[in-house]
Each structure stands twice: as C-alpha cells, then as structure tokens.
Short mmCIF file of C-alpha atoms and ligand atoms in Angstrom, two decimals:
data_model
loop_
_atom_site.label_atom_id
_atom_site.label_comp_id
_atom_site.label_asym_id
_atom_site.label_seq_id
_atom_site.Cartn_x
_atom_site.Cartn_y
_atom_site.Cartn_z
CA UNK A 1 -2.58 20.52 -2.12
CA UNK A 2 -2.50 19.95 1.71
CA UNK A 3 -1.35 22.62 3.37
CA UNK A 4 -0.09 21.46 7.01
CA UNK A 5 -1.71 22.67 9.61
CA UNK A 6 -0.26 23.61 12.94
CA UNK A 7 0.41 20.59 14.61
CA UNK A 8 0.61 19.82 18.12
CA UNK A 9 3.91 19.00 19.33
CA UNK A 10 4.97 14.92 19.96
CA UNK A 11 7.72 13.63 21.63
CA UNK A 12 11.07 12.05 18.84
CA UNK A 13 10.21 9.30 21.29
CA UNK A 14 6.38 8.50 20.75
CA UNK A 15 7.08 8.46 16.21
CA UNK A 16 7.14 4.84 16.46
CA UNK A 17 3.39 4.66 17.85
CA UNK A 18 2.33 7.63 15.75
CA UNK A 19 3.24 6.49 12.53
CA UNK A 20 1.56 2.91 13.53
CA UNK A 21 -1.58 5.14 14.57
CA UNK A 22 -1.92 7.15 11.69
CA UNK A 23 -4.73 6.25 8.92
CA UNK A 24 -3.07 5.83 5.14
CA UNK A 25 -3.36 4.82 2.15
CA UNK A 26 -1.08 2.27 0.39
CA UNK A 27 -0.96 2.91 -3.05
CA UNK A 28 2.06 0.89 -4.27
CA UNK A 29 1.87 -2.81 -3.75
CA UNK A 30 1.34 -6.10 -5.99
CA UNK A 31 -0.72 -8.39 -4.27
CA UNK A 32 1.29 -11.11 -5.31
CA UNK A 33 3.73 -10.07 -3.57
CA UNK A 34 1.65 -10.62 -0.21
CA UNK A 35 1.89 -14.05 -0.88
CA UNK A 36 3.96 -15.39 2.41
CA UNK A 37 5.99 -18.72 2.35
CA UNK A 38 3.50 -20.90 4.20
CA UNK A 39 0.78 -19.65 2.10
CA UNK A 40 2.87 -20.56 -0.95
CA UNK A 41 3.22 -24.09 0.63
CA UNK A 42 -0.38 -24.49 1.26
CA UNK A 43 -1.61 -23.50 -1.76
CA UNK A 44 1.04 -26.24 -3.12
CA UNK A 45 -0.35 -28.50 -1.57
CA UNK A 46 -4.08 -27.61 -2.06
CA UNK A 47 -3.54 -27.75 -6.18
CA UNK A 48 -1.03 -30.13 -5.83
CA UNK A 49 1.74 -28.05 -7.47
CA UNK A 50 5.60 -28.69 -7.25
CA UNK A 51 7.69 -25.93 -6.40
CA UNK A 52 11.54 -25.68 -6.28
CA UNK A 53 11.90 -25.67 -2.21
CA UNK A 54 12.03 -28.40 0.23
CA UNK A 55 10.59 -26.01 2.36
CA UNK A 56 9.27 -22.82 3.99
CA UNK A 57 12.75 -21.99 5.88
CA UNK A 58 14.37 -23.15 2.53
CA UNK A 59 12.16 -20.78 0.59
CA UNK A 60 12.77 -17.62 3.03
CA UNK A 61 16.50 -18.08 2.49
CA UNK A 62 15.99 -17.66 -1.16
CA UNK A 63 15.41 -14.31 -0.49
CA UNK A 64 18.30 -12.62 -0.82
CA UNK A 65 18.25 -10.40 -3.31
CA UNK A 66 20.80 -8.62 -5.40
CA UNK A 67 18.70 -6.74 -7.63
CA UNK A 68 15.12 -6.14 -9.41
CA UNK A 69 15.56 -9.06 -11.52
CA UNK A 70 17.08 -11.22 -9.18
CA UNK A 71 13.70 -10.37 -7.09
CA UNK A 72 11.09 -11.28 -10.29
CA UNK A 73 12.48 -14.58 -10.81
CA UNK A 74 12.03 -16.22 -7.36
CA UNK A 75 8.32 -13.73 -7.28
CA UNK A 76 6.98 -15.12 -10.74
CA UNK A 77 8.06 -19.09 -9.26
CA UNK A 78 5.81 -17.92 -6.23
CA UNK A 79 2.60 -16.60 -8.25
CA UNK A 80 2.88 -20.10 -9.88
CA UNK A 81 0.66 -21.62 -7.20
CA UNK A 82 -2.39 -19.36 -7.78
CA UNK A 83 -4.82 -21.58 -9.92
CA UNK A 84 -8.30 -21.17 -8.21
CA UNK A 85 -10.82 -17.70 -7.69
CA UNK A 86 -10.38 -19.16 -3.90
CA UNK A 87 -6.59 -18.98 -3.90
CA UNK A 88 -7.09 -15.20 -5.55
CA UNK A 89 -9.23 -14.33 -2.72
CA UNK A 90 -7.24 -15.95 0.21
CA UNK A 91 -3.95 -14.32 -0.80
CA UNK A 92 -5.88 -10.70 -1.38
CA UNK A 93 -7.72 -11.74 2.43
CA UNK A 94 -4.63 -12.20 4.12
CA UNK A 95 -3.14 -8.56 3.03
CA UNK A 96 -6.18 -6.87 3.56
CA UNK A 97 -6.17 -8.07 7.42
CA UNK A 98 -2.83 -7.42 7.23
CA UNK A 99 -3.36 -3.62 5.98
CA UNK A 100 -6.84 -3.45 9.01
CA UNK A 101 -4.09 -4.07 11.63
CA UNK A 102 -1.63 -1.72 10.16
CA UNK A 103 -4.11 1.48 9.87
CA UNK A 104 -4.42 1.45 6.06
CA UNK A 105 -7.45 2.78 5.19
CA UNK A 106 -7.64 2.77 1.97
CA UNK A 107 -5.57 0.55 -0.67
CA UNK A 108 -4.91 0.24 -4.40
CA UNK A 109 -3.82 -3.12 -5.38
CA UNK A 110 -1.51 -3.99 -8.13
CA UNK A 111 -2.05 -7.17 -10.01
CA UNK A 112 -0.72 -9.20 -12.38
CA UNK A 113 -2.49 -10.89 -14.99
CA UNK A 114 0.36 -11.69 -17.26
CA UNK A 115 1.75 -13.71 -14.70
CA UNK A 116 -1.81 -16.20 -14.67
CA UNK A 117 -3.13 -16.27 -18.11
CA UNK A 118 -0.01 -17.49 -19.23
CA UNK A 119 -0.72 -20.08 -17.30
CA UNK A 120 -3.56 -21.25 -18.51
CA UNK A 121 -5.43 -19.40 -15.72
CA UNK A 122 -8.88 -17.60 -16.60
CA UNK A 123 -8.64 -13.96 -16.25
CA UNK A 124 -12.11 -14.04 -14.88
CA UNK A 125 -10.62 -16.05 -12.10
CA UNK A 126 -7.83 -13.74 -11.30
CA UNK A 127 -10.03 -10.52 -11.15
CA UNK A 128 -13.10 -11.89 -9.79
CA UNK A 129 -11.03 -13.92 -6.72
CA UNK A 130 -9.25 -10.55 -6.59
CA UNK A 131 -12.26 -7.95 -6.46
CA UNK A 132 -14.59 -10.57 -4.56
CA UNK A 133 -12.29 -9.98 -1.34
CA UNK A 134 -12.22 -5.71 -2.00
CA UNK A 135 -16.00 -5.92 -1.65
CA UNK A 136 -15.34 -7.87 1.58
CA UNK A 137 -12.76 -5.89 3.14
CA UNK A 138 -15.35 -2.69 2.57
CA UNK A 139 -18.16 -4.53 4.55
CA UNK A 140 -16.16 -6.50 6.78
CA UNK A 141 -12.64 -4.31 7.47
CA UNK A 142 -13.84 -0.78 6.96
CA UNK A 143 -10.91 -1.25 4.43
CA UNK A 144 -11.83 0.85 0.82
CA UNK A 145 -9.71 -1.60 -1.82
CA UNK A 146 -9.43 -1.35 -5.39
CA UNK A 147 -7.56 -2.65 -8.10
CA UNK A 148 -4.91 -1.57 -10.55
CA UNK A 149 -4.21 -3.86 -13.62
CA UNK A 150 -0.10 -4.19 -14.53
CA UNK A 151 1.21 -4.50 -17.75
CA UNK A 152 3.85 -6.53 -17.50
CA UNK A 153 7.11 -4.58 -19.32
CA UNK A 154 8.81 -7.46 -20.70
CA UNK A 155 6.56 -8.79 -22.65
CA UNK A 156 5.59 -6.94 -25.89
CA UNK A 157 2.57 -4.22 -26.38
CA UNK A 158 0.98 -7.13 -28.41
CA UNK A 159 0.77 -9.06 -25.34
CA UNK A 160 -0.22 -5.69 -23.45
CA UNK A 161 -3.23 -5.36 -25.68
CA UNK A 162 -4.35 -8.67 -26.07
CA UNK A 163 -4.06 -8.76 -21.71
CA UNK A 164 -6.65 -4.92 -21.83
CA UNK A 165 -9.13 -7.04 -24.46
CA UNK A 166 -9.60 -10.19 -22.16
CA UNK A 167 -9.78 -7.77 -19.31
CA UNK A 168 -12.44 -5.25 -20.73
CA UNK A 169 -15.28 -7.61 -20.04
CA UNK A 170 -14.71 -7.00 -16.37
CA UNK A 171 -13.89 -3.43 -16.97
CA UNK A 172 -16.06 -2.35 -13.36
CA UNK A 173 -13.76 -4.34 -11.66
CA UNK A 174 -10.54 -2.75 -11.89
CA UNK A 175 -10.17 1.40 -12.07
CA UNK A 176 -6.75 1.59 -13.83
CA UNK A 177 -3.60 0.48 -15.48
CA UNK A 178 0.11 0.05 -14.34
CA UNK A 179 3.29 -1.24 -15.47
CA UNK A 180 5.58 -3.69 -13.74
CA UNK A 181 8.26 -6.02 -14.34
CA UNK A 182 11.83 -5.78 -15.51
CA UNK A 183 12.72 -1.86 -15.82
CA UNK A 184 15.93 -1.32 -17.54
CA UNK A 185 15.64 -2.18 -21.46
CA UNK A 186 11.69 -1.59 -21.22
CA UNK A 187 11.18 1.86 -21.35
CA UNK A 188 7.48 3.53 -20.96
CA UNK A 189 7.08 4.42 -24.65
CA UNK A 190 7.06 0.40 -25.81
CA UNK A 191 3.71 0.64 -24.46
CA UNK A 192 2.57 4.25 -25.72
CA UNK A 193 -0.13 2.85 -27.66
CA UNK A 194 -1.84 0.47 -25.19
CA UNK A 195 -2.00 3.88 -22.63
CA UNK A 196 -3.12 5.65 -24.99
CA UNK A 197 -6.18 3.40 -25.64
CA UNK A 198 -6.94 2.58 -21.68
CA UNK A 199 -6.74 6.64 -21.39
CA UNK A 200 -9.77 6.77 -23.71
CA UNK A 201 -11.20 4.28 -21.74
CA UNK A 202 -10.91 6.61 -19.01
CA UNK A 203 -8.85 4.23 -17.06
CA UNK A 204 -6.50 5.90 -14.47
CA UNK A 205 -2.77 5.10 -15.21
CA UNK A 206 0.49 4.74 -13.58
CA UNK A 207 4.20 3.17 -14.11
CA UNK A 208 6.90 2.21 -12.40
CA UNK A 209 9.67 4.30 -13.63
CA UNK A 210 12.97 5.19 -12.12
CA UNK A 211 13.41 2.54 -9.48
CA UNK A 212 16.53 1.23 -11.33
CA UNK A 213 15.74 2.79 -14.92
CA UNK A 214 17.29 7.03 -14.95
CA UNK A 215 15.09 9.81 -14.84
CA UNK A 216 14.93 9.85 -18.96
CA UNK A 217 12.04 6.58 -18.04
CA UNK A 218 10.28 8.99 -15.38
CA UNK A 219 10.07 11.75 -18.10
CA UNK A 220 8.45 9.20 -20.70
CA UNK A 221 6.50 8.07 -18.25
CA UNK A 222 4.90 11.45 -17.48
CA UNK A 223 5.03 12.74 -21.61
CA UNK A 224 4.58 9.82 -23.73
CA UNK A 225 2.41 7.67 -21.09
CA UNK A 226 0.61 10.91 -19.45
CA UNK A 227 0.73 8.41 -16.17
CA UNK A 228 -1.01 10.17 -13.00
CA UNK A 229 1.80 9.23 -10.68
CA UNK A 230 4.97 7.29 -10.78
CA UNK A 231 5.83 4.15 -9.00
CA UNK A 232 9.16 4.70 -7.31
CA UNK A 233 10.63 7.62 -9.22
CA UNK A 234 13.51 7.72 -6.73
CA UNK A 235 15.72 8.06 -9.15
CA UNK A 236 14.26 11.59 -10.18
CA UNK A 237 16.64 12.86 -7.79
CA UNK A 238 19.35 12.64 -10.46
CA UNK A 239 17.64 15.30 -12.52
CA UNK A 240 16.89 18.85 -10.67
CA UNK A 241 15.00 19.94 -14.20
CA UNK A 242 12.66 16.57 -13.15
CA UNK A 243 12.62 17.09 -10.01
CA UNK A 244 11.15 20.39 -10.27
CA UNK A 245 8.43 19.56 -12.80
CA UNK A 246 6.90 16.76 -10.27
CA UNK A 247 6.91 19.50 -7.48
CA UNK A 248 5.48 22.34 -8.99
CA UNK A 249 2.94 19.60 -11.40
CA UNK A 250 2.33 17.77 -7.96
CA UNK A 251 2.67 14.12 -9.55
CA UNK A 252 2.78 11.67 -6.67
CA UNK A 253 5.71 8.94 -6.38
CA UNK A 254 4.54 5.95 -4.54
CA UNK A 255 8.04 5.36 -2.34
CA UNK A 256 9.15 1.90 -0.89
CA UNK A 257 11.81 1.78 1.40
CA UNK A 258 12.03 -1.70 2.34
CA UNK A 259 11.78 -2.70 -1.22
CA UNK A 260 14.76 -0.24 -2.35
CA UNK A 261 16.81 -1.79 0.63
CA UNK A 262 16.30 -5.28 -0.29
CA UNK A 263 16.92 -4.86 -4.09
CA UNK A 264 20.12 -2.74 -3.21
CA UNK A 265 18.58 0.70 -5.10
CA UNK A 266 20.85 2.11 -1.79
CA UNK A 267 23.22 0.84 0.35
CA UNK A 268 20.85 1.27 3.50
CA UNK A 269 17.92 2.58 4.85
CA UNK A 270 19.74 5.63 6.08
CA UNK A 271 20.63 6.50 2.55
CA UNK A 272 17.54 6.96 1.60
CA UNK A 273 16.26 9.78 -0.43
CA UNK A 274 12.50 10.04 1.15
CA UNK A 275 13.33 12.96 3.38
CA UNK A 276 15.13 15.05 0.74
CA UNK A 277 12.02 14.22 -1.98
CA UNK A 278 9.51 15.59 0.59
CA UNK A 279 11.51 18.44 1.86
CA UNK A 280 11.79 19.26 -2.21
CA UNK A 281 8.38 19.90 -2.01
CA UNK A 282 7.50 15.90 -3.81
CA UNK A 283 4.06 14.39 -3.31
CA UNK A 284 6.01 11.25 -1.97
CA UNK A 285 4.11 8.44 -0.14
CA UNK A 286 5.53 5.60 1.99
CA UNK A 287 4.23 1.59 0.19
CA UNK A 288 5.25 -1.87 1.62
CA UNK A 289 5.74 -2.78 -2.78
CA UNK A 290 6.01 -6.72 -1.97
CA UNK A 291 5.84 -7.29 1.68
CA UNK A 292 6.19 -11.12 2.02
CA UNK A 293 9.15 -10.86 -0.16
CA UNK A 294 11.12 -7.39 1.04
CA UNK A 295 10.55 -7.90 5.36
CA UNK A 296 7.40 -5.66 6.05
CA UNK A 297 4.25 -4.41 5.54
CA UNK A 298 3.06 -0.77 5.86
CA UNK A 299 3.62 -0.04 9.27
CA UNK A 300 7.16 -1.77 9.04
CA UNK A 301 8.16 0.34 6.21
CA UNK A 302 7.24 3.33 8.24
CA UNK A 303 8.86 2.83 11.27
CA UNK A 304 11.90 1.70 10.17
CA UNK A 305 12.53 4.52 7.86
CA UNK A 306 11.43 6.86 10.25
CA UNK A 307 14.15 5.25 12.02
CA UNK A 308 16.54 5.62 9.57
CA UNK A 309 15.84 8.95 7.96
CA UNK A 310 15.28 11.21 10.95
CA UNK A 311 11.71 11.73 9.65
CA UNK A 312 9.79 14.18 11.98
CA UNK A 313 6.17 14.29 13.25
CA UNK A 314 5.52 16.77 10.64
CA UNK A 315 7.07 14.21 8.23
CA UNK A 316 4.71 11.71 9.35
CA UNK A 317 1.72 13.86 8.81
CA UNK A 318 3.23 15.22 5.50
CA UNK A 319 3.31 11.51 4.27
CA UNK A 320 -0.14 10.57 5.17
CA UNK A 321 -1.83 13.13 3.54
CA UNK A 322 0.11 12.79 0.62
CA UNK A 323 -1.28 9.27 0.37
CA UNK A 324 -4.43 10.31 0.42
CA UNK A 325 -3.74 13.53 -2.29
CA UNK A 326 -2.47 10.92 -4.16
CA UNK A 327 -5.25 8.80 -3.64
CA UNK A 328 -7.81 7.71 -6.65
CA UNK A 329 -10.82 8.53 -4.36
CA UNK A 330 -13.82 11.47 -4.71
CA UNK A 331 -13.04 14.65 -3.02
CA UNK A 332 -15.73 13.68 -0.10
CA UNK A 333 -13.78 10.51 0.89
CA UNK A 334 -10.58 12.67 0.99
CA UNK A 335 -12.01 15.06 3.12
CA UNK A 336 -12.88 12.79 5.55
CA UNK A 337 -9.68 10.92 5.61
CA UNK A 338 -7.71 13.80 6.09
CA UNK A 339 -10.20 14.70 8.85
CA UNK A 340 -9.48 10.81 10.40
CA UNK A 341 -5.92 12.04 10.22
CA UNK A 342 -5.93 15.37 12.19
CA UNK A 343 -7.78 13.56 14.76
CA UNK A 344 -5.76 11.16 15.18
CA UNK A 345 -3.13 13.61 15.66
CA UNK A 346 -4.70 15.31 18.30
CA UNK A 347 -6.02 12.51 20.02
CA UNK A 348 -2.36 11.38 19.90
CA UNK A 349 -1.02 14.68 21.52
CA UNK A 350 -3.40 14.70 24.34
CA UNK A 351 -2.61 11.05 25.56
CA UNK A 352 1.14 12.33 26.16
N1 HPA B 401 9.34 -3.35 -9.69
C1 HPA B 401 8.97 -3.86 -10.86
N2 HPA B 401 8.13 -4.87 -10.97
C2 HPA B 401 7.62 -5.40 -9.85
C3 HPA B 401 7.96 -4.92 -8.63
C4 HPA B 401 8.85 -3.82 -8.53
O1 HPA B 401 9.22 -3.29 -7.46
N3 HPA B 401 7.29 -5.68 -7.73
C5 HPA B 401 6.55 -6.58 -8.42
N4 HPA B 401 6.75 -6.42 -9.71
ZN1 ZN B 402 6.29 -2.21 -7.48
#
C-alpha cells in the first residue's frame, strides 16, 4: 500500500499542468479503440476495404453514443479494417506516441482477438503486429507496454477456449486475460472455466464488471473469476458490503471517466463517483478505455475530471500511485516509478 507522503503544497491553479506532468500507468484501454477516424480511412484504403461512411467527418458524427452497446457496434465496424501485422503495429504505434506525450509510463493493452480471427485474420498476426510495437516503444519511447488478451463476453466459453488454444503458442507474448464486450446478460461465471484454466497457466486476470452490470457481476468477478482487479467497478458504489471488501482486500478498479460520460453510466462528469471511491479508501486509477472513440486520451481524462470532481493535488498523487500499485510490474520497477513520481512532485513545487 502507498502511504502518501507529505506533499508539498501546489496552487488549485497549477492541477492542470501537474496532472499532465505526472508519470502513470494506464491500465484500462483496448487498443482498438485507439484507432482514430483517418486511420480507419487509411487503412480502408490500404486493404481496400468498404466501410459504412462517406467519410471521416461522417464517421466522427457517428459517435454519439447512448449506451455500451450502442458504442460496440460502430467499434467492432471500426476493427474491421485491421487485416495486416503492419496495420496491428501502426494502430498500437500511434497510441504508444500518443501515451510518450501524455506521461504514461507504463501501459497494459487490451486486445481483442475475437474481433480478428473471426475474420479470417491469423492470430499470429494480431499478437505479433501487436507485441512487435511494445518491444519498440521500450527501446524507442522509454514506454514499458504489455498486453492483456480479452475474452470477448458475448460469445460463448467454447469460443473463449478455442480463442486461449490458438493463443497459447504465443503464450510470451501476452501476460494475462480480460473480459470485454457486452456486460449485462454476460455475467463473469459463463466463463468460470476458461479463468480457471489461464489461472493455472499463471496468466494474470481481470474483467470488466460493473460498468453497466450491478455489483452482484463485481462480486463474481472477484469469487468465481478470482480476477486481480476490476475494469470499471463503478458501480460497486451501490453495495457498501462491496465496497468495503475492495478497500480493505485492496483490489484495484481501472476508472474511465470520459468513457462513463460518453456511454451515459452518469449524467456528467461532475457526477462522477472517482472522488468518493478514493476517499473510501479504493485502489481507483484514472484510463482513457477507448480514446479515439470517447474524446481523450490519458491526460484528457485527467484534466477534465479533475475539473469536474474537485480532485486535489493529493488526489492527483493518490491516483498515480495507485496506477502503479495496481500495476503488473516487479517490485524494483515500482519502486522506481513511484520514485519518478515524488520527483516530479517536488520538482513541480519548486518551479512555483
Ligand atoms: N466495455 C466493454 N467492452 C469494451 C469496452 C468497454 O468499455 N471497450 C471496448 N470493449
Ligand atoms: Zn474497457
């Protein structure tokens, strides 16, 4: 646990700049969801694909959202353009500058495999595009990337299992599991046995659970999955029995504001819950989810719910070593992140 340490004291006005400064980890986005209009449209074009848009302008103005669903079925026409190990790697190259210019220091990509084999598209393709680009954005970025294989929640645990098999040949490639998609009517336990086998495989595991699904998804996610941290989970704060087992058990929820705004999980981005999950003591974290698709990468979900929320410079702090806590990385690497992070703090403080 990260204990906060007396921090030195910055101006309401200067959060905006701090929160941009800060080094983070993002923890909670599908890199398909990176993929931005005009890359859409070139990759159209490259593979000679037809899409349902005259347009990139036409294509933005699709998104408006009403719910998760509403969301999937404009995202999964998007991914439809990926055919190549070079398109895998552009779209994964284009985040991973983004993340470089947004402080992210380290990241933990979700992906979708589902979405490409179906397809007809190798799943050698999809991971090695994928992974080719982490191993460049460590040399070339300073930016540590690895990969999280969803599960997509519609489709059955067959599907699940026969998606782990032609995935387990590239097993070094990838260092967990997930589970995406369409929430409500797809609770965590349809795919109790396929975690339980990638748990002996001594794969890490997570699930989305409570972004629109109730608390009784978060629970099964945490007793019948045994998942390491929950993706969203704002819901939890329903359930004051659940929200007191992720405190005192320390299970990290990987937050997204923008996301919740755009797919109308609350009203606005002052209604937010963040602020009264950390102040209950959550390991909550701050994620961009799909940032093409929901108006912002990291440092835009940051600021603007800082905005929003009334966050604080502790808050701030609070949140970016909770991404690293949360983090799937040796104790050394934590150490010196949250080291990166006080002295950026101070460094911060002095230049007032
Ligand atoms: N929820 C569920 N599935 C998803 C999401 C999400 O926010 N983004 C991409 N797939
Ligand atoms: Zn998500």
């Amino acid at each position: 646990m990260n204990t906060q340490p007396t921090l030195p004291a910055i101006d309401a006005g200067r959060l905006p700049e701090l929160v941009r400064a800060l080094p983070k980890a993002e923890l909670h986005m599908h890199i398909e969801g990176s993929l931005e209009p005009e890359l859409i449209f070139a990759l159209a074009q490259r593979n000679k694909v037809q899409i349902p848009y005259a347009d990139v302008e036409s294509l933005r103005r699709a998104y408006a959202f009403t719910d998760l669903q509403s969301f999937l079925d404009i995202y999964y026409a998007g991914a439809s353009v990926l055919l190549t190990e070079q398109d895998f790697y552009d779209m994964a190259w284009a985040y991973l500058e983004r993340a470089k210019a947004d402080n992210v220091v380290h990241t933990e990509m979700f992906f979708d495999p589902q979405t490409h084999t179906a397809r007809g598209v190798p799943m050698r393709t999809v991971i090695d595009g994928l992974h080719r680009a982490c191993t460049d954005a460590g040399a070339q970025l300073g930016v540590s990337a690895v990969l999280i294989l969803c599960f997509l929640r519609h489709l059955s645990e067959e599907d699940a299992f026969a998606t782990l098999e032609q995935a387990l040949p590239h097993r070094d490639k990838f260092i967990g599991v997930g589970l995406d998609s369409s929430e409500v009517g797809h609770p965590p336990e349809k795919f109790a046995r396929v975690f339980a086998r990638c748990r002996e495989l001594g794969l890490h595991l997570v699930a989305h659970a409570g972004e629109e699904g109730p608390p009784a998804y978060v629970w099964s996610a945490l007793d019948v999955l045994k998942v390491e941290r929950i993706d969203h989970g704002v819901q939890s704060s329903k359930d004051p029995a659940l929200m007191k087992r992720l405190a005192e058990q320390r299970v990290p929820l990987t937050v997204c504001p923008l996301s919740n705004l755009k797919l109308c999980v609350f009203p606005d981005l002052a209604a937010h819950n963040i602020r009264s999950l950390l102040d209950a003591g959550l390991v909550a974290t701050i994620n961009s989810d799909d940032p093409a698709y929901f108006g912002g990468y990291m440092n835009e979900n940051w600021v603007q719910t800082f905005a929003a929320t009334s966050l604080t410079a502790a808050h701030a702090w609070q949140l970016a070593a909770n991404s690293f806590e949360a983090s799937f990385i040796d104790a050394p690497a934590r150490r010196a992140y949250m080291e990166q992070l006080q002295a950026t703090f101070e460094r911060f403080a002095a230049a007032a």
